[in-house]
Coordinates of C-alpha atoms and ligand atoms in Angstrom, one line a residue:
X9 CA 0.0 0.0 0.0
X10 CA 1.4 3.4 -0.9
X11 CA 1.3 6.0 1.4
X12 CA 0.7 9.1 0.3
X13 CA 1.4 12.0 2.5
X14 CA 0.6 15.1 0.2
X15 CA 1.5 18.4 2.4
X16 CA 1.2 18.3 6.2
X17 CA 0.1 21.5 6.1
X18 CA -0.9 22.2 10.1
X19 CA 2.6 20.6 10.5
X20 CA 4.2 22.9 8.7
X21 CA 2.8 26.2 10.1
X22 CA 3.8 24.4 13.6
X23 CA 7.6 26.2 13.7
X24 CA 6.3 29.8 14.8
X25 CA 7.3 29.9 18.8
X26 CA 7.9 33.6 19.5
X27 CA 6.9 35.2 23.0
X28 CA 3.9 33.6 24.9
X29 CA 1.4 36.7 25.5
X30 CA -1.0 35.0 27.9
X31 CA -3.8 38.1 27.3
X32 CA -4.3 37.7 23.9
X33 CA -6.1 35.1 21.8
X34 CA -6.3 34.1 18.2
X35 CA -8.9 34.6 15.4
X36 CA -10.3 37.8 17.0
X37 CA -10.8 38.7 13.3
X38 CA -13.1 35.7 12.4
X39 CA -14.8 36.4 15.7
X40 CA -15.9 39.8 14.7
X41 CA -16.5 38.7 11.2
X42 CA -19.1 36.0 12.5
X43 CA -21.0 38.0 14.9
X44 CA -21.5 40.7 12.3
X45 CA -23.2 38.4 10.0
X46 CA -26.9 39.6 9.6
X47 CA -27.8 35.8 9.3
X48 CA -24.9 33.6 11.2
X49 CA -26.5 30.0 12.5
X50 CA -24.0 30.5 14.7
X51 CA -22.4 32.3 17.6
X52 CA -18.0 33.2 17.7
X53 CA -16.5 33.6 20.5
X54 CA -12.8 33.8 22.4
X55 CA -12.0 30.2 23.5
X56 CA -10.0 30.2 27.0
X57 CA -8.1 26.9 25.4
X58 CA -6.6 28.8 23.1
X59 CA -5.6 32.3 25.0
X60 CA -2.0 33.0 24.2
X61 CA -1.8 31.0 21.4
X62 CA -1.4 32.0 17.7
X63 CA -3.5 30.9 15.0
X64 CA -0.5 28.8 14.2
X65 CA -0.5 27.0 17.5
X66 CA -4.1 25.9 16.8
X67 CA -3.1 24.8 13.2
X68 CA -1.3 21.8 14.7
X69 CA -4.2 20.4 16.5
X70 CA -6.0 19.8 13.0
X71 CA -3.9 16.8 12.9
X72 CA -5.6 14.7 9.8
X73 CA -3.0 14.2 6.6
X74 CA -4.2 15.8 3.8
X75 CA -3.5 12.6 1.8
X76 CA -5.1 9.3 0.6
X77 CA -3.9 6.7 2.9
X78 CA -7.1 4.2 3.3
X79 CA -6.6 0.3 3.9
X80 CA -10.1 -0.1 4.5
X81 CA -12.8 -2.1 3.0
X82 CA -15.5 0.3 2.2
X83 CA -18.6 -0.8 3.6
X84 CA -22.3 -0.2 2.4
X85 CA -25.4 -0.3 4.8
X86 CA -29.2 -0.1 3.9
X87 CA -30.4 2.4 4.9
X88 CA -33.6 2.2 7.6
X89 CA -36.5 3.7 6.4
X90 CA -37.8 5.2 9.6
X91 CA -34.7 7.7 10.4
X92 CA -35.6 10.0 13.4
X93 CA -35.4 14.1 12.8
X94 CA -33.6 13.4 16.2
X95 CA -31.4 11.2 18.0
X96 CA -28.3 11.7 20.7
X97 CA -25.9 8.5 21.4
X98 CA -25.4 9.9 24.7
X99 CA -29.2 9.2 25.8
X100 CA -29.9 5.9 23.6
X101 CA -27.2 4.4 25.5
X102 CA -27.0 6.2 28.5
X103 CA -25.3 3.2 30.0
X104 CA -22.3 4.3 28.3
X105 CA -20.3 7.1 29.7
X106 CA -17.7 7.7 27.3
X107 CA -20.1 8.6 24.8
X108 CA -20.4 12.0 26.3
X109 CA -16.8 12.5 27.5
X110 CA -14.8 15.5 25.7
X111 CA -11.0 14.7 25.9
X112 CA -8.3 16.7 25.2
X113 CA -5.6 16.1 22.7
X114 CA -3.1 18.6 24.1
X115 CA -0.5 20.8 21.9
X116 CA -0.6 17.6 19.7
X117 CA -2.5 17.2 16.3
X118 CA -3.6 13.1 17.2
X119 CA -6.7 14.3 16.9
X120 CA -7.0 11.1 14.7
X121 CA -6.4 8.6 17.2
X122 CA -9.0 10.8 19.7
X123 CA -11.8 10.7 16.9
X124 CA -11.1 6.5 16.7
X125 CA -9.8 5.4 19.9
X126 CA -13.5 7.3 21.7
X127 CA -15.8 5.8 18.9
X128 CA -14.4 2.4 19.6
X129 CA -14.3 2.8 23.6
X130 CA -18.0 3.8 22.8
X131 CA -18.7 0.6 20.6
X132 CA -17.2 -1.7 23.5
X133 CA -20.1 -0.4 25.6
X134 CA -23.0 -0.2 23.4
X135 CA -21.7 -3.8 21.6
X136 CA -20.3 -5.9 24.4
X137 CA -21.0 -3.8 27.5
X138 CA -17.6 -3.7 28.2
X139 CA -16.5 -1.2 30.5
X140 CA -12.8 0.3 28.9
X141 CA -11.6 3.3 27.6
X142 CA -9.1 2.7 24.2
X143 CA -5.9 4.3 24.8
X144 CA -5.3 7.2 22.2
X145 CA -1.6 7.0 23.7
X146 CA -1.2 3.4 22.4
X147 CA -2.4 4.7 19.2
X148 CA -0.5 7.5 18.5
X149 CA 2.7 6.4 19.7
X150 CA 2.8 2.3 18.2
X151 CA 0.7 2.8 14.7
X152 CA 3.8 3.8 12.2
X153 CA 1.3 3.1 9.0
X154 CA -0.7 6.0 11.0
X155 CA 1.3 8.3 10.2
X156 CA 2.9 10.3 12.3
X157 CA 1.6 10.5 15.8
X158 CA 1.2 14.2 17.1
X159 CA 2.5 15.5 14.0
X160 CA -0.9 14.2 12.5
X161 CA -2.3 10.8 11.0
X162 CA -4.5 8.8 9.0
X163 CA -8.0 7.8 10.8
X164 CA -8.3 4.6 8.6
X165 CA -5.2 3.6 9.1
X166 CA -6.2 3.4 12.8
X167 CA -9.1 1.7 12.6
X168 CA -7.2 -0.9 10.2
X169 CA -4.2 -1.1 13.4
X170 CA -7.2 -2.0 15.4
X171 CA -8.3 -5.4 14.1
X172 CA -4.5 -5.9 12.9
X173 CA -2.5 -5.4 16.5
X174 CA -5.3 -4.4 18.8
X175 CA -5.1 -1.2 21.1
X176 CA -4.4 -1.3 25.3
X177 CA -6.7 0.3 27.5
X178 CA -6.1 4.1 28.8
X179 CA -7.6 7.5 30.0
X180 CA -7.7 11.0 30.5
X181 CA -4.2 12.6 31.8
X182 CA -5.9 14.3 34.7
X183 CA -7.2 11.3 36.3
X184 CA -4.7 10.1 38.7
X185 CA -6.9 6.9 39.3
X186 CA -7.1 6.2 35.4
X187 CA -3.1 5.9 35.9
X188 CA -3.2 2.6 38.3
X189 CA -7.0 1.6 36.8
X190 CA -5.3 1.4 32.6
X191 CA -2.7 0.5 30.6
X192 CA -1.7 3.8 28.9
X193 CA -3.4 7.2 30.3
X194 CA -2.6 9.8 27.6
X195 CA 0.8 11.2 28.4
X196 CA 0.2 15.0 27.6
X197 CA -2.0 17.2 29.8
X198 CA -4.8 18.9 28.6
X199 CA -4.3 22.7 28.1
X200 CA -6.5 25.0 30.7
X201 CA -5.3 28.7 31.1
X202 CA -8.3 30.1 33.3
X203 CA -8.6 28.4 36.3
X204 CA -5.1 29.4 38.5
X205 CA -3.4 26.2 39.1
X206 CA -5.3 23.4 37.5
X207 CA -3.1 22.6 34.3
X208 CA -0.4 24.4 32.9
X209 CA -0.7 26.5 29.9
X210 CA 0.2 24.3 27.0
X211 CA 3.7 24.8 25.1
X212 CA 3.2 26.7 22.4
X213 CA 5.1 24.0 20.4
X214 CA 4.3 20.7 19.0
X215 CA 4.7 17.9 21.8
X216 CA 7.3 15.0 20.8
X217 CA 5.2 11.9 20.0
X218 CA 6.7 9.8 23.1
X219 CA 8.4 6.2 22.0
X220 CA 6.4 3.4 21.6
X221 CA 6.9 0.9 24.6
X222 CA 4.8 -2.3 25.3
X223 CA 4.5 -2.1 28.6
X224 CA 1.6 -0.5 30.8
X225 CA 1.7 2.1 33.3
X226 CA 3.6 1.3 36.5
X227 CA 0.6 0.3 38.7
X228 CA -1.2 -1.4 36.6
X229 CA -1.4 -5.0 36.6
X230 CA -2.7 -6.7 33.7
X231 CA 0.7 -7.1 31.1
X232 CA 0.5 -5.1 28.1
X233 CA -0.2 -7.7 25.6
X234 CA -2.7 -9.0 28.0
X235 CA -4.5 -5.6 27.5
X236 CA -4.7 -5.4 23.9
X237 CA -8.3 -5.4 23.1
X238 CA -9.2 -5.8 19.1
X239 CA -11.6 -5.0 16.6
X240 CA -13.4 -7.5 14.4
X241 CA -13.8 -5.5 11.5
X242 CA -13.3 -1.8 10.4
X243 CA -14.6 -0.2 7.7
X244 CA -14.7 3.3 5.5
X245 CA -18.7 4.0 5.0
X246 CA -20.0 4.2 1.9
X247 CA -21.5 7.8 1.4
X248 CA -21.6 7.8 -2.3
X249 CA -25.2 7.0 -2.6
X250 CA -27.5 8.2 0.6
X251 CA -24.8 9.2 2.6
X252 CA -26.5 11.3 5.1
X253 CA -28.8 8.7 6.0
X254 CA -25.9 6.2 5.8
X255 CA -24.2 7.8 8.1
X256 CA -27.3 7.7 10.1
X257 CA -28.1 4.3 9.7
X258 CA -24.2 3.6 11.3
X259 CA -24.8 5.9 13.9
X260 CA -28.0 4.2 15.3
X261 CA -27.4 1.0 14.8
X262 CA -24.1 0.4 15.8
X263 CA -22.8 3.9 17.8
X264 CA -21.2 6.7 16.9
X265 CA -18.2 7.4 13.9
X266 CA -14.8 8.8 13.5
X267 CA -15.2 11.6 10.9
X268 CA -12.1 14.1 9.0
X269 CA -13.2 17.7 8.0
X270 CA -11.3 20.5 6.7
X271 CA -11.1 23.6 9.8
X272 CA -11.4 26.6 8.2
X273 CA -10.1 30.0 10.1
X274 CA -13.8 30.5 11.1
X275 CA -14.2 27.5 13.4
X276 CA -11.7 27.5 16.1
X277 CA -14.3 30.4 17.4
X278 CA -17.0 28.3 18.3
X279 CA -19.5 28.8 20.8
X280 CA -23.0 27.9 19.8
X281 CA -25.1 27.3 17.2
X282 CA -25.0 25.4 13.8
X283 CA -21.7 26.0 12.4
X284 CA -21.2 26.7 8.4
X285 CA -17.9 28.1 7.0
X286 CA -17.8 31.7 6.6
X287 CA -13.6 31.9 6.1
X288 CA -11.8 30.7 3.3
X289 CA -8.3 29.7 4.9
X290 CA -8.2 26.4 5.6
X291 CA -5.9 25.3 9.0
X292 CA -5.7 22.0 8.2
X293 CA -7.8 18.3 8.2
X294 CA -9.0 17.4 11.7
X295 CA -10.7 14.0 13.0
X296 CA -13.8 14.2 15.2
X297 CA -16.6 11.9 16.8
X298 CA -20.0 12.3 15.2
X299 CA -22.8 11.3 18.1
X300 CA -26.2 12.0 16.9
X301 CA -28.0 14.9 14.9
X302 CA -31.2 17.3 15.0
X303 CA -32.5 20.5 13.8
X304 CA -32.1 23.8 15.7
X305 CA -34.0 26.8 14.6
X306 CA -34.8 25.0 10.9
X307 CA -31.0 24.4 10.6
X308 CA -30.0 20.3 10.4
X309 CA -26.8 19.4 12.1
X310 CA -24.5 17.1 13.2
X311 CA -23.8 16.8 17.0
X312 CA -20.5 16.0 17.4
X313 CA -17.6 16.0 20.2
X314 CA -14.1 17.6 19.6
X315 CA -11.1 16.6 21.1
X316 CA -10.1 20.2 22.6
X317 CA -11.0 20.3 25.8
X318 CA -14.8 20.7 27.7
X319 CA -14.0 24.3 27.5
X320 CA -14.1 25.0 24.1
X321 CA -17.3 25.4 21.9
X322 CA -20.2 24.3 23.6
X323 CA -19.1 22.2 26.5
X324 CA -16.6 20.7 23.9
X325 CA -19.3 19.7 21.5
X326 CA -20.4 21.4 18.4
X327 CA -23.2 21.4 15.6
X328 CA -22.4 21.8 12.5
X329 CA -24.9 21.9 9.0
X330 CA -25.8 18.3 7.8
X331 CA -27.2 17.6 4.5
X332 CA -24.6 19.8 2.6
X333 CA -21.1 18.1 3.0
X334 CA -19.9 20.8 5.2
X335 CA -16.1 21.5 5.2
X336 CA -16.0 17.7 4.2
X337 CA -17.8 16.2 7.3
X338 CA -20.1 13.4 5.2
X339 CA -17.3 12.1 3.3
X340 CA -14.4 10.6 5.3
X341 CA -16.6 8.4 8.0
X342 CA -14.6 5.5 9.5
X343 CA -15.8 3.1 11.9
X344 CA -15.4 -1.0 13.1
X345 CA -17.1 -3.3 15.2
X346 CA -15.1 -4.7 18.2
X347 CA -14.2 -7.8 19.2
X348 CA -15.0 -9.7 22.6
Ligands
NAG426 C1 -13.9 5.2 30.8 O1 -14.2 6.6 30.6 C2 -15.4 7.0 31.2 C3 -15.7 8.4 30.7 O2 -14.6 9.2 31.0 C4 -15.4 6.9 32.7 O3 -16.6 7.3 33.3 C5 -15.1 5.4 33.0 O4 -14.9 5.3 34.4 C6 -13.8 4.9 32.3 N1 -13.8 3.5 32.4 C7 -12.7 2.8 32.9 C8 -12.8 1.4 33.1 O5 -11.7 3.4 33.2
NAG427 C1 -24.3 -4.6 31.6 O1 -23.4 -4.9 32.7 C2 -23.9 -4.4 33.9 C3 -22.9 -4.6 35.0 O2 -21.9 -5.4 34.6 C4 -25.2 -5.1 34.2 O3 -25.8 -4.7 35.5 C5 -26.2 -4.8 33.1 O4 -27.4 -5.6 33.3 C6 -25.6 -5.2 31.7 N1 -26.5 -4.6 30.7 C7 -26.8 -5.3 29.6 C8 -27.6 -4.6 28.6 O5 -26.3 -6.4 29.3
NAG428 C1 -5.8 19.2 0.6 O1 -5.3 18.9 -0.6 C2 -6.2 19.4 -1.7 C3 -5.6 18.9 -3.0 O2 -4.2 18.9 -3.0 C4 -6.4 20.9 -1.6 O3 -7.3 21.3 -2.6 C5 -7.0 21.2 -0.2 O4 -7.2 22.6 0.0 C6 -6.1 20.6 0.9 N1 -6.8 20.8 2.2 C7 -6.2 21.4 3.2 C8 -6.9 21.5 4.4 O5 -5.1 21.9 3.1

């Protein structure tokens, strides 16, 4: 399989650290821009994640390749004929915490292995009702046909690494109990500015992907390849005929998807709302979870869950137009089913 890695563009914008000015934030052009708009679905805003940083910084955190890398076998579902205007992961399977968790992917654009490795800790509950979190550590740092850990990836390639080598458990940094209770808790903390003394500010650079090792964290008990938990199948959806309703067929049936979109200058200022691209620079290709979908003031969206902390957009969530291909978001769906 070729790999093609076109232009990593957030990687390349990356090398920019100058002074950090903690009282500034980024994109307060696109914010004024947005809020202006007579007709805006949706509301900009200053995002406390990203105070200090340049529009640079927040480049790297779009960490999808702008490439065709896909080992999967693309995978068609009939659609179901009686497709709610409605529905939210998070309550079908209430049972299922991670569902409704935000993470954070720190200064570090594997936002590729967050989109996969929560849609598969998802599917483990809803499928099995298996209690586990997928580590996006394990991911990042031991998939080399993934691409390139925090200096971005390919989210097929990790759903493919998932039925091939299987994935240990981990967790959210902050969680000092995740660090005894799973294999690989995500090594880089999550970047908070406001509240004094909770996290650091993150670096302004790009974290080192740390080595892969195959061992867990010290604590822990079960042996690494003990831990390895595997997919059964994984699989690029077909969205070239019906792919809204494809994607919503997946979605109900079987829990929610990894999807890639392009982040135009615009988005990073999300607050509320149903988002639709108003900018024309494009930051880069990032990797989200898609969890459900409604309408909101005659507006369809997606609902969907970044990787950026619960402090950005709304709670860490976001809506953004469905039915149109927005920025990409119907096209690059990647999902699996795991394996007990
Ligand atoms: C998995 O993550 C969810 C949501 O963060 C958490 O509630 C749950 O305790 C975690 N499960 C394990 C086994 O660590
Ligand atoms: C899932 O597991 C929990 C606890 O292990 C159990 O109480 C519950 O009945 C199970 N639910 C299903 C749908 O199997
Ligand atoms: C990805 O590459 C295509 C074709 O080379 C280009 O048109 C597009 O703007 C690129 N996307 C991003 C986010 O740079």
């Amino acid at each position: 399989m070729k790999l093609t890695v076109l232009l990593l563009v957030c990687g390349l914008l990356a090398i920019n650290a100058a002074n950090i000015n903690l009282d500034t934030y980024p994109f307060e052009k696109e914010i004024a821009m947005v809020n202006s708009l007579p007709d805006a679905t949706w509301t900009a805003g200053r995002q406390e994640r990203f105070k200090g940083m340049t529009e640079e910084d927040v480049a790297v955190l779009c960490g999808v390749i702008n490439g065709t890398y896909n080992p999967l076998p693309i995978m068609s579902i009939p659609v179901l004929k009686d497709i709610p205007a409605e529905f939210d992961a998070r309550t079908k399977w209430a049972r299922c915490p991670s569902i409704g968790t935000i993470q954070d992917q720190s200064n570090c654009g594997s936002c590729w292995a967050f989109g996969a490795a929560e849609a598969m800790s998802d599917r483990y509950c809803i499928h099995l009702n298996m209690s586990l979190n997928i580590s996006a550590a394990d991911l990042m740092e031991c998939c080399e046909s993934c691409g390139n850990g925090c200096e971005g990836g390919f989210p097929e390639a990790a759903w493919n690494y998932w039925t091939r080598s299987g994935i240990c458990t981990g967790g959210l940094y902050e969680k000092s109990e995740d660090k005894s209770s799973t294999c690989k808790p995500y090594p880089l903390p999550s970047c908070e500015h406001h509240i004094v003394g909770k996290e650091p500010p993150c670096s302004k650079k790009i974290a080192k992907t740390p080595e892969c090792t195959q061992t867990c964290h010290k604590g822990y008990t079960t042996p690494y390849k003990q831990d390895l938990h595997y997919g059964s199948v994984s699989y690029s959806l077909d969205v070239s005929v019906n792919g809204v309703q494809s994607i919503q067929t997946e979605i109900m049936t079987n829990g929610p998807v990894e999807a890639a979109f392009t982040v135009y200058s615009d988005f990073p200022t999300y607050k509320s709302g149903v988002y639709k691209r108003h900018s024309l620079d494009p930051l880069g290709g990032h990797a989200v979870k898609i969890l459900g979908w409604g309408v909101l003031n005659g507006e369809p969206y997606w609902l969907v869950a970044n990787s950026w902390n619960p402090d950005w957009g709304n709670k860490g969530f976001f809506l953004i137009l469905r039915g149109h291909n927005e920025c990409g978001i119907e096209e690059q769906i990647t999902a699996g089913m795991p394996k007990n």
